[in-house]
GROMACS .gro file of C-alpha atoms in nm:
model
  271
    1ARG     CA    1   0.000   0.000   0.000
    2LYS     CA    2   0.098   0.368  -0.021
    3PRO     CA    3   0.027   0.643   0.229
    4ALA     CA    4  -0.165   0.952   0.130
    5SER     CA    5   0.155   1.139   0.048
    6GLY     CA    6   0.226   0.898  -0.233
    7THR     CA    7   0.565   0.798  -0.092
    8PRO     CA    8   0.648   0.424  -0.098
    9PHE     CA    9   0.538   0.224   0.202
   10ASP     CA   10   0.822   0.133   0.437
   11PRO     CA   11   0.733  -0.210   0.582
   12SER     CA   12   0.919  -0.130   0.903
   13VAL     CA   13   0.647   0.124   0.981
   14ARG     CA   14   0.407  -0.168   1.009
   15ARG     CA   15   0.552  -0.241   1.353
   16ALA     CA   16   0.343   0.044   1.488
   17GLU     CA   17   0.027  -0.131   1.370
   18LYS     CA   18   0.031  -0.403   1.632
   19MET     CA   19  -0.173  -0.717   1.600
   20ALA     CA   20  -0.227  -0.906   1.922
   21THR     CA   21   0.018  -1.189   1.985
   22GLN     CA   22  -0.092  -1.457   2.230
   23SER     CA   23   0.153  -1.652   2.444
   24LEU     CA   24   0.077  -2.024   2.457
   25ALA     CA   25   0.136  -2.237   2.767
   26ASP     CA   26   0.458  -2.386   2.624
   27GLY     CA   27   0.610  -2.046   2.540
   28ARG     CA   28   0.528  -2.037   2.171
   29GLN     CA   29   0.359  -1.726   2.034
   30LEU     CA   30   0.044  -1.709   1.820
   31LEU     CA   31  -0.048  -1.427   1.585
   32VAL     CA   32  -0.393  -1.436   1.428
   33CYS     CA   33  -0.424  -1.240   1.103
   34ALA     CA   34  -0.743  -1.152   0.923
   35ASP     CA   35  -0.626  -1.309   0.599
   36GLU     CA   36  -0.324  -1.403   0.389
   37ALA     CA   37  -0.267  -1.045   0.276
   38GLN     CA   38  -0.239  -0.914   0.631
   39MET     CA   39  -0.011  -1.205   0.719
   40ALA     CA   40   0.217  -1.124   0.426
   41GLN     CA   41   0.244  -0.763   0.543
   42ARG     CA   42   0.338  -0.871   0.892
   43LEU     CA   43   0.593  -1.121   0.761
   44VAL     CA   44   0.764  -0.851   0.554
   45THR     CA   45   0.770  -0.625   0.859
   46GLU     CA   46   0.929  -0.890   1.080
   47VAL     CA   47   1.192  -0.993   0.826
   48THR     CA   48   1.283  -0.629   0.764
   49ALA     CA   49   1.306  -0.549   1.136
   50ALA     CA   50   1.510  -0.861   1.214
   51ALA     CA   51   1.752  -0.790   0.929
   52LYS     CA   52   1.807  -0.433   1.047
   53GLU     CA   53   1.859  -0.542   1.406
   54LYS     CA   54   2.109  -0.819   1.329
   55ILE     CA   55   2.305  -0.615   1.075
   56ALA     CA   56   2.338  -0.333   1.330
   57ALA     CA   57   2.446  -0.580   1.600
   58LYS     CA   58   2.683  -0.810   1.412
   59GLY     CA   59   2.714  -0.691   1.053
   60SER     CA   60   2.512  -0.970   0.888
   61PHE     CA   61   2.173  -1.143   0.882
   62SER     CA   62   2.120  -1.514   0.812
   63LEU     CA   63   1.774  -1.607   0.684
   64CYS     CA   64   1.666  -1.964   0.606
   65ILE     CA   65   1.357  -1.999   0.387
   66PRO     CA   66   1.131  -2.261   0.229
   67ALA     CA   67   0.962  -2.236  -0.110
   68GLY     CA   68   0.592  -2.162  -0.155
   69SER     CA   69   0.365  -1.880  -0.046
   70MET     CA   70   0.590  -1.760   0.237
   71VAL     CA   71   0.861  -1.675  -0.012
   72SER     CA   72   0.610  -1.517  -0.249
   73ALA     CA   73   0.508  -1.283   0.033
   74LEU     CA   74   0.864  -1.152   0.051
   75SER     CA   75   0.821  -0.990  -0.290
   76ALA     CA   76   0.703  -0.683  -0.097
   77LEU     CA   77   1.044  -0.637   0.071
   78SER     CA   78   1.180  -0.291  -0.002
   79PRO     CA   79   1.518  -0.271  -0.178
   80GLU     CA   80   1.589   0.047   0.019
   81ALA     CA   81   1.487  -0.079   0.365
   82VAL     CA   82   1.796  -0.287   0.442
   83ASP     CA   83   2.160  -0.317   0.339
   84TRP     CA   84   2.085  -0.636   0.149
   85SER     CA   85   2.453  -0.696   0.069
   86LYS     CA   86   2.481  -0.815   0.430
   87VAL     CA   87   2.191  -1.060   0.407
   88HIS     CA   88   2.260  -1.430   0.351
   89ILE     CA   89   1.989  -1.668   0.227
   90PHE     CA   90   1.980  -2.041   0.299
   91PHE     CA   91   1.716  -2.309   0.233
   92THR     CA   92   1.518  -2.554   0.446
   93GLY     CA   93   1.533  -2.801   0.156
   94GLU     CA   94   1.617  -2.817  -0.211
   95ARG     CA   95   1.570  -3.058  -0.500
   96LEU     CA   96   1.916  -3.136  -0.629
   97GLY     CA   97   1.977  -3.019  -0.983
   98VAL     CA   98   1.632  -2.856  -0.996
   99ASN     CA   99   1.694  -2.578  -0.743
  100LYS     CA  100   1.326  -2.488  -0.719
  101SER     CA  101   1.363  -2.306  -0.387
  102TYR     CA  102   1.660  -2.108  -0.517
  103THR     CA  103   1.471  -2.000  -0.829
  104ALA     CA  104   1.164  -1.904  -0.624
  105ALA     CA  105   1.378  -1.688  -0.396
  106LEU     CA  106   1.542  -1.512  -0.689
  107ASP     CA  107   1.207  -1.443  -0.853
  108ALA     CA  108   1.032  -1.332  -0.534
  109PHE     CA  109   1.280  -1.092  -0.377
  110CYS     CA  110   1.652  -1.165  -0.422
  111ARG     CA  111   1.683  -1.008  -0.768
  112ASN     CA  112   1.475  -0.706  -0.671
  113CYS     CA  113   1.673  -0.647  -0.352
  114LYS     CA  114   2.001  -0.738  -0.525
  115ILE     CA  115   2.085  -1.010  -0.275
  116GLN     CA  116   2.385  -1.201  -0.405
  117ASN     CA  117   2.454  -1.426  -0.106
  118VAL     CA  118   2.206  -1.702  -0.189
  119TYR     CA  119   2.327  -2.053  -0.110
  120TYR     CA  120   2.183  -2.353  -0.294
  121PRO     CA  121   2.341  -2.700  -0.251
  122ILE     CA  122   2.651  -2.790  -0.448
  123MET     CA  123   2.631  -3.102  -0.665
  124ARG     CA  124   2.882  -3.267  -0.893
  125PRO     CA  125   2.784  -3.207  -1.259
  126LEU     CA  126   2.867  -3.565  -1.354
  127PHE     CA  127   2.534  -3.738  -1.393
  128SER     CA  128   2.277  -3.752  -1.671
  129TRP     CA  129   1.911  -3.681  -1.599
  130SER     CA  130   1.809  -4.011  -1.760
  131THR     CA  131   1.973  -4.222  -1.489
  132GLY     CA  132   1.919  -3.991  -1.192
  133LEU     CA  133   2.159  -3.930  -0.908
  134PRO     CA  134   2.347  -4.208  -0.728
  135GLU     CA  135   2.292  -4.215  -0.354
  136PHE     CA  136   2.649  -4.117  -0.274
  137ALA     CA  137   2.605  -3.792  -0.469
  138VAL     CA  138   2.298  -3.701  -0.263
  139LYS     CA  139   2.483  -3.774   0.060
  140GLU     CA  140   2.780  -3.572  -0.063
  141ALA     CA  141   2.554  -3.274  -0.136
  142ALA     CA  142   2.404  -3.299   0.214
  143ALA     CA  143   2.750  -3.316   0.370
  144ALA     CA  144   2.860  -3.010   0.172
  145TYR     CA  145   2.556  -2.813   0.289
  146THR     CA  146   2.628  -2.916   0.648
  147CYS     CA  147   2.982  -2.790   0.605
  148LEU     CA  148   2.848  -2.460   0.470
  149LEU     CA  149   2.608  -2.412   0.763
  150LYS     CA  150   2.870  -2.504   1.024
  151ASN     CA  151   3.129  -2.264   0.887
  152HIS     CA  152   2.945  -1.967   0.740
  153PRO     CA  153   3.033  -1.648   0.930
  154ALA     CA  154   2.672  -1.517   0.919
  155ILE     CA  155   2.548  -1.823   1.112
  156ASP     CA  156   2.606  -1.857   1.486
  157ASN     CA  157   2.798  -2.179   1.552
  158SER     CA  158   2.885  -2.112   1.914
  159GLY     CA  159   2.652  -2.397   2.017
  160PRO     CA  160   2.626  -2.760   1.904
  161MET     CA  161   2.404  -2.677   1.604
  162PRO     CA  162   2.415  -2.399   1.343
  163SER     CA  163   2.178  -2.120   1.450
  164PHE     CA  164   2.011  -1.899   1.188
  165ASP     CA  165   1.906  -1.549   1.286
  166MET     CA  166   1.563  -1.624   1.139
  167LEU     CA  167   1.392  -1.929   0.993
  168LEU     CA  168   1.067  -1.921   0.797
  169LEU     CA  169   0.853  -2.234   0.764
  170GLY     CA  170   0.534  -2.312   0.582
  171VAL     CA  171   0.312  -2.584   0.727
  172GLY     CA  172   0.149  -2.853   0.515
  173ASP     CA  173  -0.201  -2.996   0.550
  174ASP     CA  174  -0.045  -3.303   0.714
  175GLY     CA  175   0.163  -3.098   0.955
  176HIS     CA  176   0.493  -3.127   0.769
  177CYS     CA  177   0.738  -2.838   0.768
  178GLY     CA  178   1.044  -2.782   0.554
  179SER     CA  179   1.111  -3.124   0.404
  180LEU     CA  180   1.033  -3.315   0.724
  181HIS     CA  181   0.723  -3.530   0.687
  182PRO     CA  182   0.511  -3.717   0.943
  183LYS     CA  183   0.647  -4.054   1.056
  184SER     CA  184   0.951  -4.023   0.829
  185GLU     CA  185   1.293  -4.142   0.937
  186HIS     CA  186   1.408  -3.782   0.920
  187ILE     CA  187   1.161  -3.652   1.179
  188LYS     CA  188   1.225  -3.957   1.396
  189ALA     CA  189   1.594  -3.859   1.395
  190ALA     CA  190   1.520  -3.538   1.588
  191GLY     CA  191   1.778  -3.500   1.863
  192ASP     CA  192   2.050  -3.707   1.700
  193GLY     CA  193   2.263  -3.406   1.596
  194THR     CA  194   2.214  -3.436   1.219
  195VAL     CA  195   2.240  -3.101   1.041
  196THR     CA  196   2.138  -3.186   0.684
  197PHE     CA  197   1.972  -3.498   0.547
  198GLY     CA  198   2.033  -3.632   0.200
  199ILE     CA  199   1.706  -3.781   0.072
  200HIS     CA  200   1.751  -4.031  -0.210
  201LYS     CA  201   1.428  -4.173  -0.350
  202PRO     CA  202   1.296  -4.249  -0.701
  203GLY     CA  203   1.217  -3.913  -0.857
  204LYS     CA  204   1.320  -3.725  -0.543
  205ASN     CA  205   1.678  -3.634  -0.469
  206GLN     CA  206   1.709  -3.351  -0.221
  207ILE     CA  207   1.867  -3.209   0.089
  208ALA     CA  208   1.669  -3.112   0.400
  209ILE     CA  209   1.774  -2.936   0.719
  210SER     CA  210   1.693  -3.124   1.037
  211MET     CA  211   1.456  -3.051   1.324
  212ASP     CA  212   1.764  -2.996   1.539
  213VAL     CA  213   1.869  -2.705   1.316
  214MET     CA  214   1.516  -2.566   1.309
  215CYS     CA  215   1.497  -2.562   1.689
  216ALA     CA  216   1.844  -2.406   1.718
  217SER     CA  217   1.735  -2.099   1.518
  218LYS     CA  218   1.705  -1.775   1.711
  219GLN     CA  219   1.365  -1.687   1.568
  220VAL     CA  220   1.121  -1.910   1.380
  221ILE     CA  221   0.799  -1.809   1.209
  222LEU     CA  222   0.560  -2.084   1.096
  223ALA     CA  223   0.273  -1.980   0.871
  224CYS     CA  224  -0.064  -2.138   0.791
  225THR     CA  225  -0.347  -1.999   0.581
  226GLY     CA  226  -0.675  -2.141   0.460
  227GLU     CA  227  -0.939  -2.375   0.592
  228LYS     CA  228  -0.757  -2.684   0.465
  229LYS     CA  229  -0.483  -2.620   0.724
  230LYS     CA  230  -0.719  -2.608   1.024
  231ASP     CA  231  -0.653  -2.967   1.134
  232ALA     CA  232  -0.276  -2.915   1.121
  233VAL     CA  233  -0.309  -2.594   1.322
  234ARG     CA  234  -0.533  -2.755   1.583
  235ARG     CA  235  -0.304  -3.055   1.629
  236ALA     CA  236   0.014  -2.849   1.639
  237LEU     CA  237  -0.112  -2.594   1.888
  238SER     CA  238  -0.304  -2.835   2.112
  239GLY     CA  239  -0.047  -3.116   2.121
  240ASP     CA  240  -0.315  -3.362   2.012
  241PHE     CA  241  -0.108  -3.583   1.782
  242GLU     CA  242   0.078  -3.911   1.787
  243SER     CA  243   0.455  -3.924   1.819
  244HIS     CA  244   0.631  -3.784   1.510
  245ASP     CA  245   0.292  -3.732   1.340
  246CYS     CA  246   0.303  -3.350   1.326
  247PRO     CA  247   0.657  -3.223   1.261
  248ALA     CA  248   0.559  -2.855   1.271
  249ALA     CA  249   0.446  -2.898   1.633
  250LEU     CA  250   0.799  -3.000   1.731
  251VAL     CA  251   0.954  -2.669   1.624
  252LYS     CA  252   1.040  -2.489   1.946
  253ALA     CA  253   1.318  -2.236   1.907
  254ALA     CA  254   1.421  -1.950   2.135
  255VAL     CA  255   1.137  -1.747   1.980
  256THR     CA  256   0.874  -1.944   1.790
  257THR     CA  257   0.571  -1.769   1.646
  258TRP     CA  258   0.281  -1.923   1.461
  259TYR     CA  259   0.111  -1.701   1.203
  260VAL     CA  260  -0.241  -1.822   1.129
  261ASP     CA  261  -0.539  -1.662   0.960
  262LYS     CA  262  -0.896  -1.688   1.079
  263ALA     CA  263  -0.973  -1.964   0.828
  264SER     CA  264  -0.689  -2.191   0.943
  265LEU     CA  265  -0.760  -2.127   1.312
  266ALA     CA  266  -1.131  -2.200   1.249
  267ASP     CA  267  -1.317  -2.267   1.574
  268TYR     CA  268  -1.013  -2.382   1.774
  269THR     CA  269  -0.943  -2.181   2.089
  270PRO     CA  270  -0.571  -2.185   2.176
  271LYS     CA  271  -0.465  -2.220   2.539
   0.00000   0.00000   0.00000
């Protein structure tokens, strides 16, 4: 939007337009937005504010993102709002050789904001598409991404796991987040110290950051919109799910905030 003066809207101003955030019993925060548009505005505000704060404090900002609607919302980021040369973009998961998340980030906001520090997984260019990737190549790509996360100067590695300044996560209808799906071996590995998984399946070769990395992040925002997400929201916020059946519910970082709209919250009353 634009104010009456006609000058471009600075998303950081949005901070003054507070929406109520509710604290849940386990320490997580809940923000209820009217709709997806209002949620997108708030997301842009929070990313902008966090980037400014971290750049002022330590000279860089590490942001880990998924693909999908959350990244699309970042198209409203202002090229003038932040020193984007000090922002570093990482991914919760990526299809090897396809780089869908990387392309989505470029299209949504990285080109417009002239962000050059965008890190997709490295893969040996040795294999034809007709035969697919051998398993060792997928594991090698995961190991290389782990090495990146554990050594990048924009990421805090003072603790046992790499810690992003901010992590954004979409939530699936089934409660998955990032590339961690219900009942999968990767969500069952939570707590084992893995940084990056290499997932090698027919038609699906990718890397995925672990739940351990997600929970080590300094600030996490999980977003849900639409009526089809209401069951995932209810289960995640209430704790009414079987073990490893709702990965998004397991994300508990230093600051963890759920963004929901009225449709995804439906008639559930958080406690």
